[in-house]
PDB file of C-alpha atoms in Angstrom:
ATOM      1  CA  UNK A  10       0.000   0.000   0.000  1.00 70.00           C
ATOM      2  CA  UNK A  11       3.034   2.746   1.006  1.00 75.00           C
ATOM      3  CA  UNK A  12       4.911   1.503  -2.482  1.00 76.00           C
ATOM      4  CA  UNK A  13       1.952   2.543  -3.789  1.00 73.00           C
ATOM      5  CA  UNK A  14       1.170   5.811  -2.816  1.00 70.00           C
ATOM      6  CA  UNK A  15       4.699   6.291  -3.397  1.00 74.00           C
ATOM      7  CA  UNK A  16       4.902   5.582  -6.997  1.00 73.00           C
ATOM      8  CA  UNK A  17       1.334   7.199  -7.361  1.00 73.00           C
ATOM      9  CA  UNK A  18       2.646  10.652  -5.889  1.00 70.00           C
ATOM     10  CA  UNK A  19       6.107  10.188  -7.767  1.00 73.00           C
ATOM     11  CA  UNK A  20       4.365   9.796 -11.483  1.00 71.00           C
ATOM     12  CA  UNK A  21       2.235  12.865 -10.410  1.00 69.00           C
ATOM     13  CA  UNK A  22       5.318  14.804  -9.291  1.00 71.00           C
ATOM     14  CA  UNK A  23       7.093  13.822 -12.826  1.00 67.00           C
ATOM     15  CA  UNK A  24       3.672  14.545 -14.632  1.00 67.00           C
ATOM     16  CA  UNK A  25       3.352  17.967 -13.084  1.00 65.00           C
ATOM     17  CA  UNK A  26       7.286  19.028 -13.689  1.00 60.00           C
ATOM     18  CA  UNK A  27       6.013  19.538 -17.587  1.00 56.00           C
ATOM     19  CA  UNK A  28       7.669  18.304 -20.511  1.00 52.00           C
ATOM     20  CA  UNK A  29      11.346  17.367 -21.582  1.00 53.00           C
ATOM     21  CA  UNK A  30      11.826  21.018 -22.850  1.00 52.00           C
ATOM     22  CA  UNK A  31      10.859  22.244 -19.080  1.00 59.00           C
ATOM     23  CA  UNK A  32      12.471  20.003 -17.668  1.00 71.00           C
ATOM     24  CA  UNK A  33      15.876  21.435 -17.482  1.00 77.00           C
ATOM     25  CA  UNK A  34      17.966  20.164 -13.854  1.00 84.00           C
ATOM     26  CA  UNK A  35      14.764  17.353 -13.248  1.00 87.00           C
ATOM     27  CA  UNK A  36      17.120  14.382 -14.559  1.00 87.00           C
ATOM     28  CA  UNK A  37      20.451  15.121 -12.449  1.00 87.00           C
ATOM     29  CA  UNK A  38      18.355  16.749  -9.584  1.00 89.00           C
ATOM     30  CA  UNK A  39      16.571  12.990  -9.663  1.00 89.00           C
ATOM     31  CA  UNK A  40      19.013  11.186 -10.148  1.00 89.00           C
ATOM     32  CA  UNK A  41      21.169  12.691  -7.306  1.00 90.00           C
ATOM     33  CA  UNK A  42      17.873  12.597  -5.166  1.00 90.00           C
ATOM     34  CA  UNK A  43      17.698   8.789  -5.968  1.00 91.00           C
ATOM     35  CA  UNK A  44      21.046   7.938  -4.462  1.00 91.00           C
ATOM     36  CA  UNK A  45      20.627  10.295  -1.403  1.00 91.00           C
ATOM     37  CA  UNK A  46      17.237   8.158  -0.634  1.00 90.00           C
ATOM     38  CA  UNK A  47      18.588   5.200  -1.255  1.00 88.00           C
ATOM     39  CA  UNK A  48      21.746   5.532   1.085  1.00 90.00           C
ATOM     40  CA  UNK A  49      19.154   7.424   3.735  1.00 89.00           C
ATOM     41  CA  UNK A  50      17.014   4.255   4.421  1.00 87.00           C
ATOM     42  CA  UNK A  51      15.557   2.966   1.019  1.00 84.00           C
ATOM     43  CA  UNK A  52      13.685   5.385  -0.442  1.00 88.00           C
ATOM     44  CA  UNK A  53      15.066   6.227  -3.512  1.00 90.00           C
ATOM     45  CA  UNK A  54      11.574   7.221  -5.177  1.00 90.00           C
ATOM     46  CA  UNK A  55      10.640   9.832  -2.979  1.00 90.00           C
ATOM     47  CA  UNK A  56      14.806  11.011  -3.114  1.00 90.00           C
ATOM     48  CA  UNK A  57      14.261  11.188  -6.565  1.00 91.00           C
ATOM     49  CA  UNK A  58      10.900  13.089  -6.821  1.00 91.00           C
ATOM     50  CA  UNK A  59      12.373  16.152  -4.027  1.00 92.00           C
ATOM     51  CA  UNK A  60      15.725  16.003  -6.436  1.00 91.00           C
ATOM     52  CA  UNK A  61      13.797  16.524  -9.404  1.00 91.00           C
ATOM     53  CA  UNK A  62      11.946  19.509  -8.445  1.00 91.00           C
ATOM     54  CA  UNK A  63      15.219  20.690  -6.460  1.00 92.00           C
ATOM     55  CA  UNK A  64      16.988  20.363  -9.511  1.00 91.00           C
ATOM     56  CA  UNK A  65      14.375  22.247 -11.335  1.00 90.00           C
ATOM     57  CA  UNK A  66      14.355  25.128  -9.449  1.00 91.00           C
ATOM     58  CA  UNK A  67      18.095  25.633  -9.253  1.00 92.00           C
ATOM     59  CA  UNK A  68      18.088  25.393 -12.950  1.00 91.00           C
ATOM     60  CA  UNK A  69      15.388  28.047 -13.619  1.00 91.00           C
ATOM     61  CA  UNK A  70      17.177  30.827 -10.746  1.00 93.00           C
ATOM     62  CA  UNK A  71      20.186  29.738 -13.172  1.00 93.00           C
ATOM     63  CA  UNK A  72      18.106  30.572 -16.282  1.00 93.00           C
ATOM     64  CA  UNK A  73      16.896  33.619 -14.204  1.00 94.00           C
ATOM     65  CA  UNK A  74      20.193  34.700 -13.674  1.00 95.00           C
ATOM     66  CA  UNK A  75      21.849  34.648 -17.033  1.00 95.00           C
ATOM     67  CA  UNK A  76      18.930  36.425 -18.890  1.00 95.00           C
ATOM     68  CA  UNK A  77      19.498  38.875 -16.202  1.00 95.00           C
ATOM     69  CA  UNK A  78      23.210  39.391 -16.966  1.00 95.00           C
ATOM     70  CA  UNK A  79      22.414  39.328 -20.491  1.00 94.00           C
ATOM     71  CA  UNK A  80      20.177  41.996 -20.362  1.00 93.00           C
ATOM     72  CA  UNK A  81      22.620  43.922 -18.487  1.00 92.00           C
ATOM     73  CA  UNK A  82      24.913  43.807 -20.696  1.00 92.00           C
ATOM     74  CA  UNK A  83      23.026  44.407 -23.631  1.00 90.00           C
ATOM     75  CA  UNK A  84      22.430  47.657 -21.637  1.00 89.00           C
ATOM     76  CA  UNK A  85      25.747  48.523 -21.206  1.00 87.00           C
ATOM     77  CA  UNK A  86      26.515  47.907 -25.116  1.00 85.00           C
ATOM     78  CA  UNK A  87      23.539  50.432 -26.201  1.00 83.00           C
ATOM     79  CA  UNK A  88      24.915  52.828 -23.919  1.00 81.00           C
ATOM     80  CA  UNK A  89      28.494  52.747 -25.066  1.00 80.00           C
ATOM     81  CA  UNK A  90      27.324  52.671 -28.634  1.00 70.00           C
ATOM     82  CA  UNK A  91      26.585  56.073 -28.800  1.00 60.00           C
ATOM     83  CA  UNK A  92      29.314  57.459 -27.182  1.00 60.00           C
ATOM     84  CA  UNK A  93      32.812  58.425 -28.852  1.00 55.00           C
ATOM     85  CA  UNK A  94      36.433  58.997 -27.475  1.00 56.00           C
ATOM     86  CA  UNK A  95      38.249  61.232 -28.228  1.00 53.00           C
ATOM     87  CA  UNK A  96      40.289  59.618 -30.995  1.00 54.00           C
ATOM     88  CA  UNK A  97      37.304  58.773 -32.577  1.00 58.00           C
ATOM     89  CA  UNK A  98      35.861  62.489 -32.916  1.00 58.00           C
ATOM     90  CA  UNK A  99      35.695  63.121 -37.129  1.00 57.00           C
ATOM     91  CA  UNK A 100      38.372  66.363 -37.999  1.00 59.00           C
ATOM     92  CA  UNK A 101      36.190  69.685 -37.821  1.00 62.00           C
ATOM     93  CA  UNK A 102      36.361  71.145 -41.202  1.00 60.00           C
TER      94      UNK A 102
END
């Protein structure tokens, strides 16, 4: 009956973490989550399931992180764009 429930709440953890494309840091989350519950007592499942949406979260703050820093520096680029030095200045004529 607990096996149960346990693989019940795992497929609807796995179902509800979207598809492959969403997925990103589910697999290595899981499968780091698997070994951790399997060398805390035997339950490797439900290691698996908190790894995966560990994983998943880490890699979206990740994601998070380097549209930020792209966006910054696509900032900084428009900025400087305009600008000149002065070796740059065209010869007044």
């Amino acid at each position: 009956m607990k096996t149960r429930l346990i693989a019940t709440l795992a497929a609807l953890a796995l179902a509800a973490a979207g598809t492959s494309a969403e997925a990103a840091g589910c697999i290595k989350g899981a499968a780091a989550g698997a070994v951790a519950g399997h060398v805390a007592g035997h339950h490797a499942v439900i290691g698996a399931v908190g790894g995966c949406i560990v994983g998943h979260h880490l890699a979206a703050k990740a994601k998070a992180r380097q549209k930020a820093e792209a966006a910054a520096k696509a900032r900084a680029d428009a900025s400087t764009a305009g600008t000149q030095t002065a070796g740059q200045l065209a010869p007044a004529k």
